[in-house]
XYZ file of C-alpha atoms in Angstrom:
695
model
C 83.271 182.018 127.046
C 85.712 184.218 125.139
C 87.840 182.785 122.186
C 90.884 182.491 124.160
C 88.998 180.440 126.600
C 87.974 177.821 123.658
C 91.462 177.659 122.081
C 93.054 176.893 125.501
C 90.145 173.898 126.189
C 91.099 172.803 122.204
C 95.009 172.184 123.132
C 93.864 170.649 126.677
C 91.770 167.990 125.042
C 94.288 167.601 122.396
C 96.604 166.588 124.693
C 94.540 164.428 126.599
C 93.608 162.401 123.664
C 97.011 162.132 122.723
C 98.489 161.156 126.018
C 95.252 158.151 125.701
C 96.974 157.120 122.441
C 100.590 156.922 123.935
C 103.736 157.745 123.011
C 104.868 157.978 119.412
C 107.600 155.740 118.512
C 109.289 154.718 115.445
C 110.132 150.744 114.734
C 112.725 149.656 112.699
C 113.292 145.847 111.605
C 116.209 144.347 109.993
C 115.809 140.747 108.880
C 118.688 138.673 107.954
C 119.075 134.761 106.913
C 122.404 133.797 107.030
C 123.852 137.092 107.069
C 121.904 138.393 104.005
C 118.658 140.626 103.915
C 115.692 138.386 104.033
C 112.887 140.042 101.930
C 109.068 139.700 102.232
C 109.661 138.320 106.120
C 106.366 139.022 108.068
C 106.428 141.377 111.101
C 103.663 141.155 113.622
C 103.597 143.441 116.699
C 101.373 142.302 119.734
C 99.521 139.506 117.142
C 98.723 142.217 114.623
C 100.417 142.056 111.447
C 102.036 145.267 110.436
C 103.513 144.353 107.071
C 106.456 142.950 105.185
C 110.370 143.637 105.041
C 111.467 145.203 101.861
C 114.047 143.798 99.103
C 116.931 144.894 102.052
C 115.313 142.992 104.709
C 113.714 146.519 106.144
C 110.773 147.458 108.018
C 110.171 150.694 109.290
C 106.630 151.934 110.617
C 105.575 154.589 113.740
C 103.579 152.960 116.373
C 102.062 154.691 119.224
C 102.581 153.175 122.387
C 101.878 153.373 125.979
C 105.048 154.255 128.091
C 106.270 151.374 129.985
C 104.233 148.926 128.037
C 106.033 145.742 126.338
C 105.594 144.979 123.032
C 105.938 141.423 121.201
C 107.347 141.569 118.185
C 107.780 138.726 115.709
C 109.362 138.106 112.655
C 108.704 135.197 110.058
C 109.149 133.888 106.911
C 108.445 130.942 104.696
C 110.519 130.020 101.622
C 110.420 126.583 99.643
C 112.869 124.262 101.070
C 113.637 125.833 103.954
C 112.292 125.378 107.575
C 112.674 129.127 109.257
C 112.106 129.539 112.831
C 110.368 132.574 113.911
C 112.447 135.294 115.367
C 110.924 136.799 118.722
C 111.725 140.011 120.661
C 109.953 141.672 123.611
C 110.634 145.633 123.562
C 110.335 148.124 126.423
C 108.599 151.674 125.727
C 110.420 154.219 127.390
C 109.594 158.043 127.557
C 110.632 160.159 124.877
C 112.880 162.539 125.411
C 112.251 166.338 124.436
C 109.111 165.389 122.948
C 110.646 163.461 120.222
C 109.584 160.050 118.839
C 111.978 157.419 120.056
C 113.379 155.177 117.557
C 113.375 151.052 118.040
C 116.041 149.266 115.788
C 115.927 145.328 115.729
C 118.056 142.906 114.330
C 116.207 140.152 113.589
C 118.343 136.949 112.718
C 116.284 134.037 110.999
C 117.589 130.749 112.054
C 116.811 128.521 108.585
C 117.282 125.191 107.984
C 117.254 123.846 104.167
C 115.746 120.741 103.427
C 115.633 118.268 101.041
C 113.734 114.606 100.481
C 115.215 111.834 99.515
C 113.097 108.989 97.535
C 114.419 105.789 97.652
C 112.992 102.893 95.650
C 113.496 99.656 93.530
C 112.256 99.276 90.162
C 109.715 102.278 91.057
C 108.538 100.377 94.434
C 109.220 102.274 97.343
C 111.804 100.992 99.865
C 111.295 101.446 103.604
C 113.563 100.829 106.476
C 116.539 101.793 104.127
C 119.526 103.676 106.270
C 120.312 106.943 104.841
C 123.954 109.052 106.010
C 124.918 111.973 104.742
C 128.270 113.298 105.006
C 129.266 110.390 107.310
C 126.417 111.085 109.817
C 123.282 108.601 110.062
C 120.059 110.869 108.989
C 117.709 108.193 109.480
C 115.743 105.557 107.552
C 112.995 105.854 104.978
C 109.232 105.603 105.776
C 106.614 103.465 104.508
C 106.510 105.615 101.155
C 110.266 105.191 101.145
C 111.176 108.742 101.635
C 113.211 110.624 104.168
C 113.635 114.630 104.710
C 117.058 115.277 105.392
C 117.917 119.195 107.432
C 120.932 120.862 106.980
C 122.180 124.230 107.723
C 124.866 124.424 104.861
C 126.405 121.898 102.386
C 129.879 121.971 101.528
C 130.990 123.688 98.447
C 131.799 120.243 96.316
C 128.818 118.535 97.484
C 127.937 116.414 100.377
C 128.437 112.368 100.216
C 125.507 110.551 100.530
C 125.030 106.824 101.074
C 121.957 104.441 101.181
C 121.961 100.854 102.439
C 119.391 97.930 103.137
C 119.963 94.483 103.848
C 119.598 92.831 100.428
C 120.173 95.573 98.347
C 123.742 97.180 96.985
C 125.049 100.070 98.453
C 124.099 103.527 96.856
C 127.022 105.964 97.203
C 127.354 109.399 95.214
C 128.843 112.935 95.655
C 125.516 115.082 95.475
C 124.555 119.063 95.348
C 121.447 119.709 97.285
C 119.058 122.722 96.161
C 116.684 123.534 99.444
C 113.317 121.835 98.579
C 114.716 119.050 96.096
C 113.282 115.494 95.334
C 116.472 113.173 95.303
C 115.582 110.145 93.352
C 117.785 107.224 94.788
C 117.022 103.565 92.585
C 118.630 100.478 94.588
C 118.943 97.288 93.092
C 118.205 94.417 94.799
C 121.618 92.932 96.088
C 122.291 89.206 95.394
C 122.681 87.230 99.054
C 123.817 83.778 98.298
C 122.831 81.679 101.389
C 124.097 77.872 101.149
C 123.372 74.983 103.191
C 125.024 71.684 103.023
C 123.221 69.147 105.156
C 123.289 65.268 105.797
C 120.409 63.542 107.232
C 121.030 60.268 109.772
C 118.663 58.408 111.893
C 116.232 61.236 111.666
C 118.780 63.894 112.572
C 119.417 66.644 110.204
C 123.281 68.357 110.933
C 125.173 70.465 108.845
C 127.998 69.343 106.779
C 130.989 71.605 107.879
C 134.327 72.256 105.771
C 132.742 71.497 102.166
C 134.673 74.038 99.396
C 132.037 76.807 97.805
C 132.912 77.859 94.145
C 131.268 80.603 91.977
C 131.725 80.888 88.643
C 135.078 78.218 89.176
C 136.247 80.385 91.865
C 137.124 79.155 95.028
C 134.939 81.828 97.838
C 135.455 79.891 101.250
C 133.890 76.801 102.872
C 130.876 75.871 104.600
C 130.758 76.539 108.792
C 130.386 74.180 111.668
C 126.556 74.289 110.765
C 126.988 73.666 106.813
C 126.195 77.059 106.137
C 128.391 79.579 104.191
C 126.872 83.365 102.805
C 128.128 85.066 99.762
C 127.144 88.696 98.869
C 127.469 89.417 95.205
C 127.974 93.167 94.384
C 127.510 93.556 90.812
C 125.186 94.299 88.686
C 121.868 92.638 89.151
C 120.469 89.826 87.167
C 123.941 88.154 86.179
C 123.691 84.175 85.989
C 126.290 82.264 88.072
C 127.119 78.808 88.679
C 127.131 77.824 92.370
C 129.325 74.634 92.804
C 130.302 72.726 96.285
C 132.917 70.189 96.140
C 132.053 67.538 98.928
C 135.199 64.913 98.757
C 133.658 61.653 100.934
C 129.796 62.391 100.353
C 127.463 61.403 97.593
C 127.437 63.251 95.700
C 131.074 64.229 95.556
C 130.140 67.405 94.001
C 127.068 69.357 93.270
C 126.280 72.530 90.813
C 123.501 74.748 89.992
C 123.021 78.173 88.002
C 121.496 80.880 89.938
C 120.320 84.581 88.928
C 122.386 86.912 91.351
C 119.524 89.034 92.160
C 117.956 89.685 95.618
C 117.995 86.523 97.990
C 119.260 83.521 96.663
C 118.456 80.091 99.157
C 120.276 76.974 97.981
C 120.123 73.421 100.332
C 121.374 70.537 99.037
C 121.551 67.355 101.402
C 124.908 64.989 100.764
C 125.458 61.100 102.346
C 128.602 60.022 103.600
C 130.419 57.493 101.439
C 131.542 55.709 104.622
C 128.663 55.704 107.305
C 129.821 57.667 110.778
C 129.960 55.757 113.781
C 126.611 56.593 115.404
C 127.309 58.375 119.156
C 125.623 56.538 121.462
C 125.211 57.583 125.150
C 124.172 54.993 128.179
C 122.020 56.967 130.384
C 121.233 54.751 133.294
C 120.053 50.947 133.588
C 117.363 51.081 136.945
C 115.211 48.878 138.443
C 111.622 48.256 137.615
C 110.570 46.067 140.556
C 108.645 47.795 143.492
C 109.965 46.568 147.026
C 113.216 45.011 145.112
C 116.792 46.200 145.688
C 117.974 45.833 142.122
C 120.641 48.578 142.280
C 123.360 45.842 142.327
C 121.859 44.285 139.458
C 121.000 47.424 137.516
C 124.740 48.863 137.958
C 125.998 45.025 136.494
C 123.889 45.280 133.700
C 124.889 48.584 133.062
C 128.958 48.159 133.184
C 128.265 44.802 130.743
C 125.889 46.513 128.086
C 128.558 49.225 128.019
C 131.567 46.692 127.948
C 129.479 44.696 125.114
C 127.880 47.354 123.135
C 130.697 49.655 122.026
C 133.252 46.655 120.743
C 131.280 47.117 117.521
C 133.075 49.642 115.608
C 129.464 51.303 114.374
C 128.766 52.463 118.023
C 130.917 54.783 119.506
C 130.805 55.783 123.274
C 129.335 58.995 125.184
C 130.643 58.431 128.591
C 127.151 57.667 130.953
C 128.771 60.562 133.456
C 129.056 63.063 130.602
C 125.469 62.663 129.043
C 124.094 62.662 132.882
C 126.348 65.776 133.639
C 125.021 67.474 130.700
C 121.408 66.516 130.958
C 121.438 68.197 134.348
C 123.075 71.070 133.665
C 120.994 71.809 131.175
C 118.027 70.894 133.195
C 116.444 68.616 131.089
C 113.734 66.015 131.670
C 115.598 62.621 130.442
C 112.010 60.974 130.283
C 110.942 63.719 127.918
C 113.486 64.306 125.412
C 113.411 60.635 125.235
C 110.017 60.538 124.212
C 110.168 63.658 122.224
C 113.667 64.245 121.032
C 116.145 66.352 122.140
C 116.822 67.564 117.984
C 116.570 70.939 119.325
C 118.288 71.382 122.571
C 122.122 71.444 122.659
C 122.552 67.959 123.449
C 122.466 67.193 119.896
C 125.944 68.504 119.227
C 127.103 65.421 121.092
C 124.627 62.148 120.915
C 122.913 60.820 118.279
C 120.828 57.844 120.453
C 120.425 57.680 124.176
C 119.612 54.167 125.767
C 117.665 53.459 128.532
C 117.901 50.219 130.227
C 115.891 48.829 132.431
C 115.864 45.493 134.632
C 112.807 43.859 136.653
C 112.476 40.804 138.703
C 110.019 38.184 138.933
C 109.259 34.037 139.424
C 111.851 33.077 136.554
C 114.557 35.049 137.174
C 115.557 38.697 135.545
C 114.306 40.662 132.509
C 116.658 43.235 131.241
C 116.001 45.505 128.634
C 117.897 48.215 126.473
C 115.859 50.505 124.220
C 117.582 52.869 121.840
C 116.058 56.507 121.403
C 116.788 58.673 118.081
C 117.191 62.324 118.822
C 113.994 63.185 116.825
C 112.353 61.210 119.740
C 111.526 57.996 118.333
C 112.154 54.670 119.944
C 114.209 53.189 116.760
C 114.928 49.641 118.389
C 115.002 47.903 121.309
C 115.833 44.305 123.017
C 115.075 42.523 125.996
C 116.632 39.183 127.566
C 116.316 36.612 130.663
C 118.788 35.980 133.397
C 117.908 33.209 135.491
C 120.070 34.564 138.004
C 122.240 37.544 139.000
C 125.108 35.397 137.454
C 123.292 35.520 134.148
C 123.134 39.185 133.706
C 125.949 39.319 131.548
C 124.955 36.313 129.103
C 121.456 37.837 128.947
C 123.307 41.474 128.103
C 125.512 39.510 125.429
C 122.629 38.356 123.863
C 121.172 41.532 123.858
C 123.941 43.497 122.153
C 124.076 40.464 119.549
C 120.443 40.952 118.702
C 121.506 44.701 118.319
C 124.123 44.184 116.016
C 121.711 41.572 114.189
C 118.839 43.200 114.013
C 119.822 46.972 114.433
C 117.757 49.243 111.458
C 121.584 50.598 110.124
C 121.372 53.306 107.680
C 123.147 53.456 104.353
C 123.328 55.037 100.958
C 123.320 54.017 97.609
C 126.460 55.493 96.173
C 127.110 53.774 93.038
C 125.453 51.476 90.419
C 127.424 48.633 88.858
C 125.315 46.859 85.889
C 122.246 45.531 87.259
C 123.136 46.042 90.766
C 123.633 48.945 93.425
C 126.731 49.847 95.666
C 125.686 50.450 99.029
C 128.358 52.237 101.485
C 127.863 49.844 104.674
C 129.271 45.983 104.517
C 130.703 43.342 106.573
C 132.046 45.687 109.277
C 128.475 46.547 109.764
C 127.105 42.949 109.866
C 126.025 43.117 106.410
C 126.554 40.201 104.220
C 124.660 38.149 101.710
C 120.880 37.780 102.195
C 120.801 41.040 104.104
C 117.781 42.981 103.096
C 116.883 46.897 102.839
C 114.056 48.872 102.751
C 114.620 51.485 99.890
C 113.764 55.049 100.506
C 113.779 58.461 98.892
C 113.570 61.602 100.707
C 110.554 63.977 100.316
C 111.156 67.937 100.879
C 109.297 70.446 102.782
C 109.532 73.953 101.886
C 112.731 75.394 101.617
C 114.349 72.030 100.847
C 114.030 70.490 103.977
C 114.068 66.532 104.316
C 110.658 66.034 105.604
C 110.651 62.160 105.755
C 111.426 59.321 103.514
C 109.366 57.441 101.132
C 109.587 53.639 100.432
C 110.233 53.026 97.097
C 111.233 49.304 97.015
C 113.202 46.498 98.611
C 116.574 45.595 97.967
C 119.048 42.217 98.728
C 122.409 42.187 99.370
C 124.317 39.381 97.159
C 127.676 40.200 97.904
C 129.363 41.955 101.243
C 132.916 43.315 100.906
C 134.042 45.052 104.248
C 133.527 48.634 103.984
C 130.548 48.214 101.157
C 128.180 45.673 99.399
C 126.560 44.826 96.299
C 122.839 44.821 96.223
C 120.275 43.968 93.474
C 116.430 45.294 93.681
C 114.080 42.743 94.818
C 111.091 45.020 94.370
C 110.236 48.261 93.009
C 107.070 50.218 93.371
C 105.443 51.583 89.889
C 107.094 54.328 88.365
C 109.800 54.303 90.907
C 113.663 54.091 90.373
C 116.812 53.449 91.937
C 119.011 56.926 92.394
C 122.234 57.382 93.627
C 121.800 59.163 97.263
C 118.734 57.040 98.053
C 118.453 55.683 101.752
C 118.594 52.177 102.416
C 117.475 50.559 106.140
C 118.027 47.199 107.328
C 114.839 45.825 107.821
C 113.511 43.007 109.524
C 111.198 40.196 109.230
C 107.712 41.224 108.798
C 108.645 44.594 107.837
C 107.477 46.507 104.748
C 105.873 45.214 101.655
C 102.891 45.494 99.965
C 101.834 42.040 101.612
C 102.612 43.232 104.852
C 100.001 41.700 107.721
C 99.578 43.230 110.901
C 97.421 43.305 113.986
C 96.533 46.706 115.850
C 97.647 46.826 119.539
C 96.528 49.178 121.791
C 98.088 49.312 125.449
C 96.930 51.317 128.105
C 98.322 51.793 131.855
C 98.551 54.661 134.533
C 99.056 56.013 137.900
C 96.218 55.104 140.162
C 92.854 54.667 138.993
C 93.455 56.856 136.045
C 94.158 54.377 132.882
C 95.127 56.112 129.906
C 96.769 55.155 126.483
C 100.453 54.286 127.228
C 103.275 55.481 124.960
C 106.356 54.052 124.604
C 105.278 50.630 125.343
C 107.737 48.226 123.927
C 106.161 44.901 121.756
C 108.289 41.796 121.757
C 106.901 38.819 119.816
C 108.867 35.225 120.471
C 111.835 37.621 122.040
C 112.050 39.977 119.130
C 111.070 43.738 119.203
C 108.338 44.435 116.938
C 107.757 47.980 117.570
C 106.876 50.565 120.329
C 103.372 51.927 121.054
C 103.240 55.744 119.932
C 101.693 58.775 121.835
C 98.210 57.486 121.251
C 98.953 54.051 122.895
C 98.735 52.226 119.634
C 101.213 50.468 117.271
C 100.970 48.034 114.207
C 102.788 44.874 114.896
C 103.457 42.692 112.164
C 103.113 38.986 111.887
C 102.123 36.085 110.034
C 98.536 35.461 109.984
C 97.366 31.913 111.839
C 100.659 31.676 113.845
C 100.730 31.607 117.649
C 103.392 34.049 119.025
C 104.267 34.533 122.765
C 103.580 38.241 123.574
C 105.567 40.301 125.976
C 104.619 44.185 126.618
C 107.712 45.785 128.301
C 107.266 49.561 129.716
C 109.950 50.763 132.453
C 107.502 52.258 135.482
C 104.777 49.332 134.546
C 104.557 45.368 135.219
C 105.340 43.643 131.834
C 102.577 41.448 130.332
C 102.783 38.540 128.813
C 100.923 36.097 127.082
C 100.251 34.368 123.743
C 98.438 35.671 120.502
C 97.600 34.690 117.374
C 95.322 36.439 114.504
C 93.562 35.434 111.652
C 92.782 38.692 109.898
C 95.283 41.603 109.204
C 94.203 44.724 111.134
C 92.456 43.096 113.900
C 92.794 45.126 117.186
C 93.875 43.826 120.742
C 93.934 45.547 123.778
C 96.103 45.253 127.006
C 96.325 46.983 130.375
C 99.747 47.402 132.260
C 99.400 47.657 136.055
C 101.661 50.680 136.883
C 104.749 50.012 139.218
C 104.317 53.156 141.354
C 106.390 54.735 144.275
C 105.186 57.549 146.886
C 107.214 60.702 147.014
C 107.624 62.734 150.346
C 108.897 65.812 149.992
C 109.501 68.690 152.189
C 112.165 71.705 151.898
C 114.153 74.526 154.023
C 112.233 76.952 153.507
C 108.883 75.317 153.723
C 106.315 76.411 151.421
C 108.292 75.711 148.084
C 106.740 75.109 145.023
C 106.736 71.421 143.737
C 107.027 70.451 140.103
C 107.326 66.566 138.971
C 108.629 66.409 135.468
C 107.297 70.239 134.916
C 103.764 69.775 136.687
C 102.947 71.374 139.292
C 101.686 68.933 142.432
C 101.842 71.438 145.456
C 103.900 72.973 147.906
C 106.244 71.371 150.574
C 105.546 69.465 152.646
C 103.963 66.912 150.688
C 103.401 64.934 153.820
C 100.970 62.746 151.924
C 103.255 61.880 149.234
C 102.736 62.143 145.191
C 102.582 58.509 143.278
C 104.872 58.605 140.614
C 105.830 55.703 138.497
C 109.179 54.074 138.693
C 112.057 55.407 136.883
C 113.374 58.725 135.905
C 111.544 62.191 136.844
C 112.582 65.840 137.041
C 111.821 67.120 140.396
C 112.026 71.312 140.846
C 111.449 73.182 143.793
C 110.883 76.948 143.904
C 110.454 79.366 146.759
C 111.145 82.744 144.949
C 113.032 85.690 146.663
C 116.602 85.251 147.583
C 116.704 81.400 146.976
C 117.609 79.282 144.062
C 115.218 76.615 142.221
C 116.345 73.141 143.181
C 116.300 70.772 140.418
C 117.580 67.178 139.871
C 116.627 64.363 137.958
C 115.470 61.490 140.615
C 115.525 58.240 139.815
C 112.648 56.244 141.652
C 113.330 52.555 142.555
C 111.255 51.896 145.511
C 108.460 51.798 147.065
C 108.282 55.240 148.955
C 110.921 58.082 148.386
C 111.310 59.953 151.519
C 112.527 63.333 151.223
C 111.646 64.854 154.503
C 113.014 65.145 157.803
C 116.770 65.011 157.728
C 116.708 64.111 154.394
C 114.732 67.244 153.332
C 115.843 69.390 150.583
C 117.558 72.506 151.402
C 117.451 75.439 148.894
C 120.395 77.547 148.723
C 120.410 81.388 148.384
C 120.983 82.855 145.559
C 124.357 84.783 146.036
C 124.728 85.852 142.478
C 121.270 87.660 142.643
C 122.065 89.190 145.645
C 125.328 90.601 144.938
C 124.041 92.014 141.453
C 121.475 93.536 143.466
C 123.858 95.158 145.927
C 126.051 96.335 142.983
C 123.200 97.891 140.672
C 122.593 100.015 144.143
C 125.985 100.901 144.258
C 126.949 99.023 147.339
C 129.912 97.419 146.065
C 130.716 95.981 149.962
C 127.526 94.588 150.062
C 128.215 92.778 146.411
C 131.713 91.586 147.511
C 129.932 90.316 150.944
C 127.278 88.375 148.661
C 129.445 86.715 146.235
C 131.757 85.545 149.199
C 129.242 84.226 150.911
C 129.035 81.314 148.055
C 131.276 78.630 149.318
C 132.858 75.608 147.822
C 129.895 73.446 147.808
C 127.419 76.165 146.516
C 126.489 75.867 142.686
C 127.382 79.753 142.263
C 130.963 78.927 143.792
C 132.870 79.253 140.237
C 130.460 81.893 139.124
C 131.051 84.182 141.788
C 134.634 84.049 141.411
C 135.004 85.513 138.162
């Protein structure tokens, strides 16, 4: 092979090798951030880092790539205080013209966000959950370390308005200049929020005292609301001492003040007692029969009317009409037996009634027994009276006897409102049947956490020496060691045999039940010689005061059970006696339309309709609820059981009504407006949803 051929082969081989390496191209990248050159930006081509931009933000390099290939170019940069999004692009390699290397110029505009860290603390302790706002826009809340990272592109030339706030702390406001990466320390001070609660306590029911003037350092700042509450926010420098005062005309004390340090949350609670007690709001729920097989409807109605007519002549009692009370109990679907036993302190009913009277009449061989039982909002039977009538004509006289005994023996509560030499002024007098010789138990409140009155502790006994119309003067009869009489102490009119260090009693246990089940019977009233001595508790027991060695006529009465009478005499204090009361039962049969509805009596499930065999319940009031589900409303009613059998089957079955509000709302959510209107319109005048469906 001659030299010419060798030269040709060399040129051909070089051409083949160059073709395999690809076309020559010049790559030029200009990186910018906010229009300014981005130096030291990293340039990556097809996942291979080729270098970084110079001081002018420029990177240039010659590459070889096959024509028709796509190359991926990524430009990225890291800077303290910045979060920079990598710039990416794809370039298609074209065939060169006239053998000249192609030049590819790329402008990489990097999108950058600056950031600063806000660190919020209070006395060097992190404050989590603080709300941060920059320039009027919410940035977020601080984490457990009290920090939040704030991202921004640019800040105003004069700086950004920074606000930091958290409940219980003074707000932070400032105009700040941000430097990317900067940690901005924000120190919060605990804000003084003074929460004031003015309360009173009567017959075991705590309630707020509205309208009391609140002043701070002599300046009136507001009044307590309907719940006796007032909240004051102090925005000044923390740690300042201030005098908080409440003016309570007509209460004991008439004025009260205390000094507090205005820093962080400050909770104040104070009990006040009226100089003139308010009438007790009493509602007679119903008087019902308590003898199976005997129709006592008319006698019960006569007893109820006479009780209302006589009881509310006394100025210390204010009537809550029975119709109103019954309607509210029904509207709120309350179980009257349950709220009477456990109270209604935590229900909306507390706003309208202080005590509820449940009445009962029974018939035996000697005529009629009528009982009126007083329940407080805390669920306690505070008093009960019973009387006998030989015939229906004697009911009015028996009720008159009951009311007279209630007024003469009721444990009225009063307050020590002043001291006059060695005597003490009490805020109830002759208007409340308090006169010379009336005895009071003296008590002082015990407080639980937060200053709430948890109960009263007996400290002694007092005896009235002179009764005026609106108040009375009493002397201390006995006072326990270490105790003293204080203004604001509570007094309770006592009955014979109550309290005192020499108190003697016997332990009575009452049992009863439905069917063959016999269990401790709560709420059994105990009468000795016709005078109420107490009621059994949840364990069926009660300590009944009496004098040792004396014979008493005993009567145990509990609605829904047969009364027990007998004689009792006790020789040793603390002796135990047990009695069993036979249940007065009714058989409840019920069916519904549609059938197979779940039946609940006093919130206890008893089966599904039809209950053809019936369910045994005691006479009296029981809440009955039927629920079917699907598109039907629940049925709820407080029923009075007075007969041996209550049959709600056949024509008297319970017809469940469609829930047209539910049907209409479902159609509305589906966009079926015509269907919704049709459903609402289907609720006729007699339907429970009638008023609501037409709003």
